[in-house]
Short mmCIF file of C-alpha atoms and ligand atoms in Angstrom, two decimals:
data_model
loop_
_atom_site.label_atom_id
_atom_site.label_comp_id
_atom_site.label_asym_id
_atom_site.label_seq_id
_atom_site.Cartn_x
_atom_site.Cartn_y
_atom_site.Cartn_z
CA UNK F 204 0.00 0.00 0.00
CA UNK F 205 2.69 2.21 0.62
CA UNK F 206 4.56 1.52 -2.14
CA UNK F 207 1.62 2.05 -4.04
CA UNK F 208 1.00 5.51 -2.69
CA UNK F 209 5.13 6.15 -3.18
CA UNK F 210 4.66 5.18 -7.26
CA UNK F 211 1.06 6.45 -8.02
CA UNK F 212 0.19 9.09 -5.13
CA UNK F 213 -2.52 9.73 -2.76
CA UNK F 214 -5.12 6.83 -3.10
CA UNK F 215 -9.38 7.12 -2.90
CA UNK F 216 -10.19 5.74 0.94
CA UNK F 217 -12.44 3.35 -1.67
CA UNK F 218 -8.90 1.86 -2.86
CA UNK F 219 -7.79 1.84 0.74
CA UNK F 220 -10.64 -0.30 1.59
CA UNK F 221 -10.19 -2.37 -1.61
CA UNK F 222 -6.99 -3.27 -0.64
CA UNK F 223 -6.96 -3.45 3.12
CA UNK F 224 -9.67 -6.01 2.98
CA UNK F 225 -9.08 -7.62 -0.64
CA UNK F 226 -5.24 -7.87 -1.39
CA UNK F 227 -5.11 -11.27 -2.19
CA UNK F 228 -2.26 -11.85 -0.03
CA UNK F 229 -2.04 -9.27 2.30
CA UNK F 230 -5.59 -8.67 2.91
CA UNK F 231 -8.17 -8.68 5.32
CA UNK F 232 -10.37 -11.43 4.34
CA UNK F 233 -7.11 -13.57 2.87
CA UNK F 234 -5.22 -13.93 6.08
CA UNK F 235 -7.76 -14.93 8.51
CA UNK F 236 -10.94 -16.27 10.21
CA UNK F 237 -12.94 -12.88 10.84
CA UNK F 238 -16.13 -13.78 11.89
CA UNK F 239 -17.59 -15.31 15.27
CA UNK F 240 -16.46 -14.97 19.12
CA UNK F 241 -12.76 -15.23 18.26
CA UNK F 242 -13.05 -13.21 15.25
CA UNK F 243 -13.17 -9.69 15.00
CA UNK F 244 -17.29 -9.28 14.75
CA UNK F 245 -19.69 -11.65 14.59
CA UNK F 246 -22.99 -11.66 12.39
CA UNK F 247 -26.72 -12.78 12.44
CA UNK F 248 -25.98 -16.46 11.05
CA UNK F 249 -22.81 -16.64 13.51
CA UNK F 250 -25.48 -15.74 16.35
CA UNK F 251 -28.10 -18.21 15.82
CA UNK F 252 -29.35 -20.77 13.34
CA UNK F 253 -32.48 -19.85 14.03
CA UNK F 254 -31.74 -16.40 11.92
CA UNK F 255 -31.14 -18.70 8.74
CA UNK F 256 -33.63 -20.92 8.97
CA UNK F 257 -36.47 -17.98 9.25
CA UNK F 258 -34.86 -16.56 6.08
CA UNK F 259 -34.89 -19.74 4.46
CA UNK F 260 -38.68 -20.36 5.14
CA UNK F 261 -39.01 -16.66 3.62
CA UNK F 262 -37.42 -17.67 0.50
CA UNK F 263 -39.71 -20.88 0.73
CA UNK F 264 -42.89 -18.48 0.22
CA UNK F 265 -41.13 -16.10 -1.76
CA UNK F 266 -40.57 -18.71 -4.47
CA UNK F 267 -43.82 -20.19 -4.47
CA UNK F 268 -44.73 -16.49 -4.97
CA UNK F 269 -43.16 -16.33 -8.00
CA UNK F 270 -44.42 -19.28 -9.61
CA UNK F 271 -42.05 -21.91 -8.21
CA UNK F 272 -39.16 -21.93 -10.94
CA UNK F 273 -37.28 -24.83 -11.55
CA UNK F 274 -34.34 -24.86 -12.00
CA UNK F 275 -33.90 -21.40 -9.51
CA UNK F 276 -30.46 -19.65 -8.88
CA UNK F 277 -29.79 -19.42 -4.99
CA UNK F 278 -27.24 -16.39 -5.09
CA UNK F 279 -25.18 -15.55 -1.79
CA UNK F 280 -22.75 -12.29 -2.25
CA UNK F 281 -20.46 -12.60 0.37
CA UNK F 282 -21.36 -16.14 2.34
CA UNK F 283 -18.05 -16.03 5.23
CA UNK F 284 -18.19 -19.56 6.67
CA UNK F 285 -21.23 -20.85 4.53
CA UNK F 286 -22.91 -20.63 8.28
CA UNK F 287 -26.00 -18.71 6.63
CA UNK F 288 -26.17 -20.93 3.41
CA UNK F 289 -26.29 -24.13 5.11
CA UNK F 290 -28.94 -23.15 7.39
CA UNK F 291 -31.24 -22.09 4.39
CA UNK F 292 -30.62 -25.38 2.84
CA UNK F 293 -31.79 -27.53 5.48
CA UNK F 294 -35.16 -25.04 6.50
CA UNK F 295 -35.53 -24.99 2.86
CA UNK F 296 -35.80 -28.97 3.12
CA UNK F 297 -39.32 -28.30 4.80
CA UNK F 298 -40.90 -26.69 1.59
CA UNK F 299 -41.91 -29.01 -0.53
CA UNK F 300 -40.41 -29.04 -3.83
CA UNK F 301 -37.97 -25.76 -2.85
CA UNK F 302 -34.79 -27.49 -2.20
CA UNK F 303 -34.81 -29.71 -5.29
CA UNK F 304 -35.44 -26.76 -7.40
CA UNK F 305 -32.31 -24.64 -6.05
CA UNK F 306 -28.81 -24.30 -7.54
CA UNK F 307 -26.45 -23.07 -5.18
CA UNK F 308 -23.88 -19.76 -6.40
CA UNK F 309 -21.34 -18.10 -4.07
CA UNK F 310 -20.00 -15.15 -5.11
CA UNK F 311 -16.79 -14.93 -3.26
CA UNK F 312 -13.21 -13.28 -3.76
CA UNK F 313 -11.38 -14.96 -0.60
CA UNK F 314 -10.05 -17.83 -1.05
CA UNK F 315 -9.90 -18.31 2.31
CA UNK F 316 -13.16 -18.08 2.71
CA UNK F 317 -13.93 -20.84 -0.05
CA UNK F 318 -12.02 -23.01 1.68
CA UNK F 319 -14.31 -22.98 4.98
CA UNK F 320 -17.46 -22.68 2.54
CA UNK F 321 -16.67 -25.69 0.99
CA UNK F 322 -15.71 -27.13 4.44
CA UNK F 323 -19.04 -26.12 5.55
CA UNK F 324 -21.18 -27.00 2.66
CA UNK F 325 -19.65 -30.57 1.90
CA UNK F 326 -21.67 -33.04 0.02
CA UNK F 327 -23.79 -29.83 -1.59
CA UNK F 328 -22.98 -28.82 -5.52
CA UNK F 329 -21.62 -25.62 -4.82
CA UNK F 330 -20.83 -23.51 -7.78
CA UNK F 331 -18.09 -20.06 -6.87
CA UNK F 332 -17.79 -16.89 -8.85
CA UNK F 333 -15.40 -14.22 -8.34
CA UNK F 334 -18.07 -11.70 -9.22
CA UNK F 335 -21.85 -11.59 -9.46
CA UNK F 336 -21.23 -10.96 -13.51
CA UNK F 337 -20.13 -14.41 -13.46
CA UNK F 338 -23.50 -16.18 -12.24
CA UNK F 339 -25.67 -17.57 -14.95
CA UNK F 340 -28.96 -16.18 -15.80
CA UNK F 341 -32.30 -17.56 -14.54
CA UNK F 342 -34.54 -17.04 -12.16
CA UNK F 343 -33.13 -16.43 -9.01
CA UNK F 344 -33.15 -15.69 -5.04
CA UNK F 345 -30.23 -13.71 -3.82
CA UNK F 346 -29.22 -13.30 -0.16
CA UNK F 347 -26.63 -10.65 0.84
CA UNK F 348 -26.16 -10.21 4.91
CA UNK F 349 -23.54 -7.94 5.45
CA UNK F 350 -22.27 -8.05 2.45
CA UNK F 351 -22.72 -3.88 1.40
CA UNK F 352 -21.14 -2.98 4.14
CA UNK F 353 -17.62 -4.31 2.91
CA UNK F 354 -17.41 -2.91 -0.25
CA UNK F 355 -15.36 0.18 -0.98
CA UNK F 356 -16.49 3.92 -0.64
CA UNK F 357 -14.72 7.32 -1.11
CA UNK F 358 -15.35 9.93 0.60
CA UNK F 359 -15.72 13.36 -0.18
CA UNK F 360 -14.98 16.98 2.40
CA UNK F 361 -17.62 19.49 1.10
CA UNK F 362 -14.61 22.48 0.88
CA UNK F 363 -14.44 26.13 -0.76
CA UNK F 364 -13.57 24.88 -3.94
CA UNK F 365 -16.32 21.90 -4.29
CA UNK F 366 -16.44 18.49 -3.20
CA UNK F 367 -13.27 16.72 -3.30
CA UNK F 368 -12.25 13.10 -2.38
CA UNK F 369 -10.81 11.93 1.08
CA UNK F 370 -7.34 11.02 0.50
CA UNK F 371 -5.06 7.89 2.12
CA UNK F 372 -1.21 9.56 1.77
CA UNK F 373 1.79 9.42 3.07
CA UNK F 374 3.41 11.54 6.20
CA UNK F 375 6.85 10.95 7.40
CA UNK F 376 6.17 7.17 5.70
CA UNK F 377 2.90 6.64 7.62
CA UNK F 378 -0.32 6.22 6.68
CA UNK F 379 -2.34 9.68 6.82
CA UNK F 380 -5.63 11.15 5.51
CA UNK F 381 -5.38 14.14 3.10
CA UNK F 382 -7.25 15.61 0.94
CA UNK F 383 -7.21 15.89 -2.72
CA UNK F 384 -6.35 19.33 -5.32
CA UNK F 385 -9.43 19.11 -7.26
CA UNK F 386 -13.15 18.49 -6.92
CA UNK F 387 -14.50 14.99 -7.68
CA UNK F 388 -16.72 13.74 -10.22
CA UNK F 389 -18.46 11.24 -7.87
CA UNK F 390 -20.33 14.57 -5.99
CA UNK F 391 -22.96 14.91 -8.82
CA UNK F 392 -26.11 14.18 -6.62
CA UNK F 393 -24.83 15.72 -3.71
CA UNK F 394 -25.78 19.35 -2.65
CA UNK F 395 -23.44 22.72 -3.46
CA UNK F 396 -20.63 21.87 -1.22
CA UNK F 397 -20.53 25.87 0.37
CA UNK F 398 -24.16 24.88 1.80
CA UNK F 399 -22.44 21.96 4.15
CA UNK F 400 -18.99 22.89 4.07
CA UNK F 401 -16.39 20.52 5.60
CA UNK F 402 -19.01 17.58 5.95
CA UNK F 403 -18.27 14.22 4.26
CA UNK F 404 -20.43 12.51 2.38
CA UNK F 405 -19.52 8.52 1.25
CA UNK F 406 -20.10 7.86 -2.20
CA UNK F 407 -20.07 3.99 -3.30
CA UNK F 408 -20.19 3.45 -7.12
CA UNK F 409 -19.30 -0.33 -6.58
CA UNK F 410 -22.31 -0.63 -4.12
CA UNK F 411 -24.77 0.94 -6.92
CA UNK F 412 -23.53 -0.97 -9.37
CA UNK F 413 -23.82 -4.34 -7.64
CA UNK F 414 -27.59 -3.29 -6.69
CA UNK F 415 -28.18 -2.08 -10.09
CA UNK F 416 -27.05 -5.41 -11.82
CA UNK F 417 -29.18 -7.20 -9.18
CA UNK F 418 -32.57 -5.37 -10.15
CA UNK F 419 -31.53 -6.02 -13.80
CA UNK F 420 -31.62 -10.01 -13.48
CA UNK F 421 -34.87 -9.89 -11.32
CA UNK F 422 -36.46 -7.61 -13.98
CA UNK F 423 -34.94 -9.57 -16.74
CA UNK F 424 -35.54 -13.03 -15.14
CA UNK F 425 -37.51 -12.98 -12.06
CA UNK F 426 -36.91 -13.75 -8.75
CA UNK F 427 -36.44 -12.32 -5.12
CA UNK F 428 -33.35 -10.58 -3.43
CA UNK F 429 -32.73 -10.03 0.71
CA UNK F 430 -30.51 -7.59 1.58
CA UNK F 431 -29.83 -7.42 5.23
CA UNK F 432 -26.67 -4.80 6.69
CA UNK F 433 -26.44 -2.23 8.95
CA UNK F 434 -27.21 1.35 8.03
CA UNK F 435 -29.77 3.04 7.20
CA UNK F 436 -32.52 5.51 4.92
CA UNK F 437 -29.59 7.70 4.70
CA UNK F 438 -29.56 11.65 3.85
CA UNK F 439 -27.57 12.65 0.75
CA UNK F 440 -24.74 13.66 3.33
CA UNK F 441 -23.67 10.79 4.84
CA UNK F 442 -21.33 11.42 7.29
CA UNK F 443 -18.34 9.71 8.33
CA UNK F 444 -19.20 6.10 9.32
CA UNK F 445 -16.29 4.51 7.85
CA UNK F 446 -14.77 2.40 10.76
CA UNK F 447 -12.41 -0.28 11.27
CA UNK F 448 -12.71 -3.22 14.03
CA UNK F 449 -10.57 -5.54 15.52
CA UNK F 450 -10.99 -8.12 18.03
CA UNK F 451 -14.97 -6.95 18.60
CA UNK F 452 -13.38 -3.37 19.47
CA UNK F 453 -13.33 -0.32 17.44
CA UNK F 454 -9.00 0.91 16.33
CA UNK F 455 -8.08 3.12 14.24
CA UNK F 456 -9.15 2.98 10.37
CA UNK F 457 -5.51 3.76 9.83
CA UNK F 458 -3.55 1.95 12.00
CA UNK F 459 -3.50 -1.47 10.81
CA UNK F 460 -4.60 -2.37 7.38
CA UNK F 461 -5.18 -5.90 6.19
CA UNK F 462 -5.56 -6.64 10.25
CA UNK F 463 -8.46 -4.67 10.71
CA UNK F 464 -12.12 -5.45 9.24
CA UNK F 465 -13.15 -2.37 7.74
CA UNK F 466 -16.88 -1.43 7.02
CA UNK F 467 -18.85 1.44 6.28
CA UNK F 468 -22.92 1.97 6.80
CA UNK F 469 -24.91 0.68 3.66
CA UNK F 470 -27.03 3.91 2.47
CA UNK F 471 -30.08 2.42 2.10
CA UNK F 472 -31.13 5.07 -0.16
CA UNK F 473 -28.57 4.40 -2.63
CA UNK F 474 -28.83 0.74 -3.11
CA UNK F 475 -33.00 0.88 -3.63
CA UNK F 476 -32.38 3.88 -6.02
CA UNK F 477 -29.79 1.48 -8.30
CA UNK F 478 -31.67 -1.32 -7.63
CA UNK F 479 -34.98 0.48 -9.02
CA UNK F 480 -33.05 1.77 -11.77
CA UNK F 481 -31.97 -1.40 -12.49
CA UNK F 482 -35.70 -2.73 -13.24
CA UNK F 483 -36.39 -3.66 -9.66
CA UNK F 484 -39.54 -2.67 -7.56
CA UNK F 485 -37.79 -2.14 -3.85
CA UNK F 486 -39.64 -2.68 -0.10
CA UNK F 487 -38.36 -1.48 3.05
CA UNK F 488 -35.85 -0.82 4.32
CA UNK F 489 -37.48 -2.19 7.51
CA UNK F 490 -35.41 -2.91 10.96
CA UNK F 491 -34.06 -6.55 11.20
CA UNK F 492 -36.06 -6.80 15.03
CA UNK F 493 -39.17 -6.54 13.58
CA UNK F 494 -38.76 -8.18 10.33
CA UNK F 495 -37.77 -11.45 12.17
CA UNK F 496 -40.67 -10.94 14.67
CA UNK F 497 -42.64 -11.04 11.52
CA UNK F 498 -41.05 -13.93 10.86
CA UNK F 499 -42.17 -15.69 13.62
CA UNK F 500 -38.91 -15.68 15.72
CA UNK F 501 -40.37 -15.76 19.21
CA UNK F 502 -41.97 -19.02 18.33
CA UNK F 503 -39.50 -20.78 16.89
CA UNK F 504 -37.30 -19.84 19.70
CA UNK F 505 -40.28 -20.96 22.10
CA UNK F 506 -40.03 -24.88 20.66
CA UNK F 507 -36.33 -24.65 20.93
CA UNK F 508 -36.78 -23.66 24.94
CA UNK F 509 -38.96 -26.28 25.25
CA UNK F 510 -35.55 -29.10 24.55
CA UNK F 511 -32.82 -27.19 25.22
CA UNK F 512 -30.70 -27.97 28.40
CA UNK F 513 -30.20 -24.63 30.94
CA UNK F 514 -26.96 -23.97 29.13
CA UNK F 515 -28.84 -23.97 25.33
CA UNK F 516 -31.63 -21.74 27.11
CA UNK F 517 -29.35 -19.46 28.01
CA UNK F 518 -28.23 -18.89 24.61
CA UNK F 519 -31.21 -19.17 22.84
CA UNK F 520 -32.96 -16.16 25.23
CA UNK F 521 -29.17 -14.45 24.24
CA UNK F 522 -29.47 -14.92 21.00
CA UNK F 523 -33.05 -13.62 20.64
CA UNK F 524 -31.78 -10.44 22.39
CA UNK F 525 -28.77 -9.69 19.99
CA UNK F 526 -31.11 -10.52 16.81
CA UNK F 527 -33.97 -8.57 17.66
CA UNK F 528 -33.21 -6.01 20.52
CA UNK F 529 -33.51 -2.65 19.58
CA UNK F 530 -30.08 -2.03 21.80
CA UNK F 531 -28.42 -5.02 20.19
CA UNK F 532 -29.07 -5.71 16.05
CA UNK F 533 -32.85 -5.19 16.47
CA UNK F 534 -32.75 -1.35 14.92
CA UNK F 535 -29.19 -0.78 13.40
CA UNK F 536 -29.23 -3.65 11.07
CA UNK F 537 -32.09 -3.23 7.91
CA UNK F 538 -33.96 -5.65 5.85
CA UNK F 539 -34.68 -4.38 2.45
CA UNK F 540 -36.00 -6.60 -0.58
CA UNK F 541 -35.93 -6.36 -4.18
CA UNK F 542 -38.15 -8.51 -6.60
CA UNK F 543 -39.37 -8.44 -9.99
CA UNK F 544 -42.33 -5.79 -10.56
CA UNK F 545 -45.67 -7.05 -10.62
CA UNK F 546 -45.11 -10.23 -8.19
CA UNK F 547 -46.87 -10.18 -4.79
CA UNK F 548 -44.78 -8.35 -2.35
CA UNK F 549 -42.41 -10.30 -0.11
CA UNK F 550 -43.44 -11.72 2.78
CA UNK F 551 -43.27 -9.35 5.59
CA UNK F 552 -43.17 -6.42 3.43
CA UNK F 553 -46.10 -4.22 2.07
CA UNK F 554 -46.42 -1.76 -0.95
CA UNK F 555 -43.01 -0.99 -2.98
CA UNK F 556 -41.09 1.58 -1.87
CA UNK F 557 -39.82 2.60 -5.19
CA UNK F 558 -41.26 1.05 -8.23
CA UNK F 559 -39.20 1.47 -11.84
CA UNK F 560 -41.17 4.34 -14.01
CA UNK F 561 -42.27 1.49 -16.66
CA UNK F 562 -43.64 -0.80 -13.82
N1 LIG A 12 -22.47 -13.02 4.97
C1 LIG A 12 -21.53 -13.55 5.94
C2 LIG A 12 -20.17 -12.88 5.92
C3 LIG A 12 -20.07 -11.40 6.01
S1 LIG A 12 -18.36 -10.86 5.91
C4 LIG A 12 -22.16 -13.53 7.31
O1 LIG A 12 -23.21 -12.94 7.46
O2 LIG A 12 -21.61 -14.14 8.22
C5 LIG A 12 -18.23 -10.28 4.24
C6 LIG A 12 -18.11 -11.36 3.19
O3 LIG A 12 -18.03 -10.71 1.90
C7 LIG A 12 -16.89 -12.24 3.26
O4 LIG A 12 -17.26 -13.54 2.85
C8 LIG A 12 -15.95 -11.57 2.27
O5 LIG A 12 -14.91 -12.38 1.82
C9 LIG A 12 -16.92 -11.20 1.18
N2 LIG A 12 -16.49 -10.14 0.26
C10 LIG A 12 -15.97 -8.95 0.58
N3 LIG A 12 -15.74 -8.20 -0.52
C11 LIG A 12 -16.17 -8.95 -1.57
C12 LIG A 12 -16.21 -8.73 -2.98
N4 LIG A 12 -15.78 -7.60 -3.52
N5 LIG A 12 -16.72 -9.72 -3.75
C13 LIG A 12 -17.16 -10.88 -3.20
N6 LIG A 12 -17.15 -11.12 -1.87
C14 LIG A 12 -16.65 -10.19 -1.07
#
């Protein structure tokens, strides 16, 4: 990175974040195990099964909903240990016909990552893809949970001379933020930088494109998407919510690339206006607490209770807490869904949000 910076100058926080979490050596997800208790953070699947196997009975209805296609594309950006895909298999068992009917597509860079996927998934055909460009068309039922929130953003000061981008450079060899000489080209929706001055907004043309694509293949060829990540509705101003994480605590975004997981909130806003544009009608965002109360969550918990030994109780009634809490994941984290026009609208959702003009 610093060589980079040496040879090329000042890089886009975006390439920072590229590189800090996707060097295929020295990167984030290459070197290590990030996710659970002895991982930097840990995520809804790592937290319960019970979080999978709701969103596997969701997909259940939401493919009957659209006419039960066979063969159907199940799509996961981003799948860690496979922890998430594996539960929505076996709930998907209980539908009848569903799990016959599914193919199964990772889209994963790390091969790290493959390697506990496949590890986790054994005796499943698993097809991997370095990109979501690379999945086949068809029909198909996408799952993304916190997948948004690790791909790359720049960020842009609101100065006296426009919007420019948020630099990574060099100071006495170390790492340091700067800013760069001219304004940026990625500030066209934002407002006249004198009106906000020295705010940053975070700008994400990977993230649009990504939700853009996705609309296009449910448009094209039908089918459902789930996006779940924390975030939210956001203004066009963002802030600064770019943060890196290690060991479950907050460090600084600096400090330590390629040790760090680095993450930024997922504008809401931004994905359902690329994913609308992309053919897509768009419901929610709605908070992940109530969505999985919709869902039915207490009651499935309930029958667990009812066989679980004290220690399993105790982290079933945990578990319940950091899914749905409005302290814990309840509120923070947002469940949005995308889906062809004209299909019924998701379960647990109600009118679009944003609906393409032709629709
Ligand atoms: N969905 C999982 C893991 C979240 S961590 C869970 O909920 O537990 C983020 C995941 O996205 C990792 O699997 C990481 O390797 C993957 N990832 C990050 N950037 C990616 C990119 N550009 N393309 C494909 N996968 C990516």
């Amino acid at each position: 990175m610093i060589e980079e910076i040496r040879r090329a100058g000042p890089m886009s926080t975006a390439r920072f974040m590229a590189l800090a979490l996707g060097h295929p050596t020295l990167g984030y997800y290459a070197g290590r195990d990030p996710l659970g208790a002895a991982g930097d953070f840990i995520t809804a699947p790592e937290v319960s099964q019970v979080f999978g196997e709701l969103l596997g009975l969701w997909l259940g209805q939401a493919w009957s909903d659209c006419g039960k296609p066979d063969p159907c594309l199940l799509v996961e950006p981003g799948p860690g240990r496979g922890t998430l895909m594996a539960d929505l298999l076996r709930a998907a068992g209980h539908v009848p016909g569903f799990r016959p009917s599914l193919r199964v597509h990772l889209v994963e860079t790390s091969e790290r990552l493959r390697d506990l996927q496949r590890a986790r998934l054994a005796g499943e055909t698993v097809h991997w893809h370095a990109t979501l460009d690379e999945v086949p068309p068809g029909p198909m039922l996408l799952v993304a949970n916190e997948f948004f929130d690790a791909l790359p953003v720049h960020q842009l000061v609101a100065t006296g001379h426009g919007w420019v981008e948020r630099t990574v450079d060099l100071n006495e060899g170390e790492l340091a933020f700067g800013l760069a000489d001219r304004p940026s080209a990625l500030a066209r929706s934002l407002p006249e930088a004198s009106s906000v001055l020295s705010q940053i907004a975070e700008v994400s043309p990977m993230r649009a494109r990504i939700a853009r694509l996705i609309g296009r293949r449910l448009a094209m060829h039908g089918g459902v998407a789930l996006i779940i990540d924390y975030g939210a509705w956001a203004p066009q101003v963002t802030g600064d919510t770019l943060q890196a994480v290690r060991g479950h605590a907050p460090c600084p975004l600096l400090d330590a690339p390629g040790k760090a997981d680095l993450s930024s909130h997922v504008d809401f806003r931004a994905l359902a206006e690329a994913g609308r544009d992309g053919g897509a009608a768009v419901y929610g965002p709605v908070p992940q607490g109530p969505f999985l109360r919709a869902m039915g969550i207490d009651l499935r918990i309930a029958r667990l209770l009812e066989r679980a030994t004290p220690g399993q109780r105790r982290d079933l009634r945990a578990a319940l807490f950091r899914l749905t809490d409005a302290s814990a994941m309840g509120e923070l984290f947002k469940v949005m869904a995308l889906a062809r026009p004209g299909v019924p609208a998701p379960p647990g959702f109600a009118a679009p949000t944003l609906l393409p003009e032709s629709a």
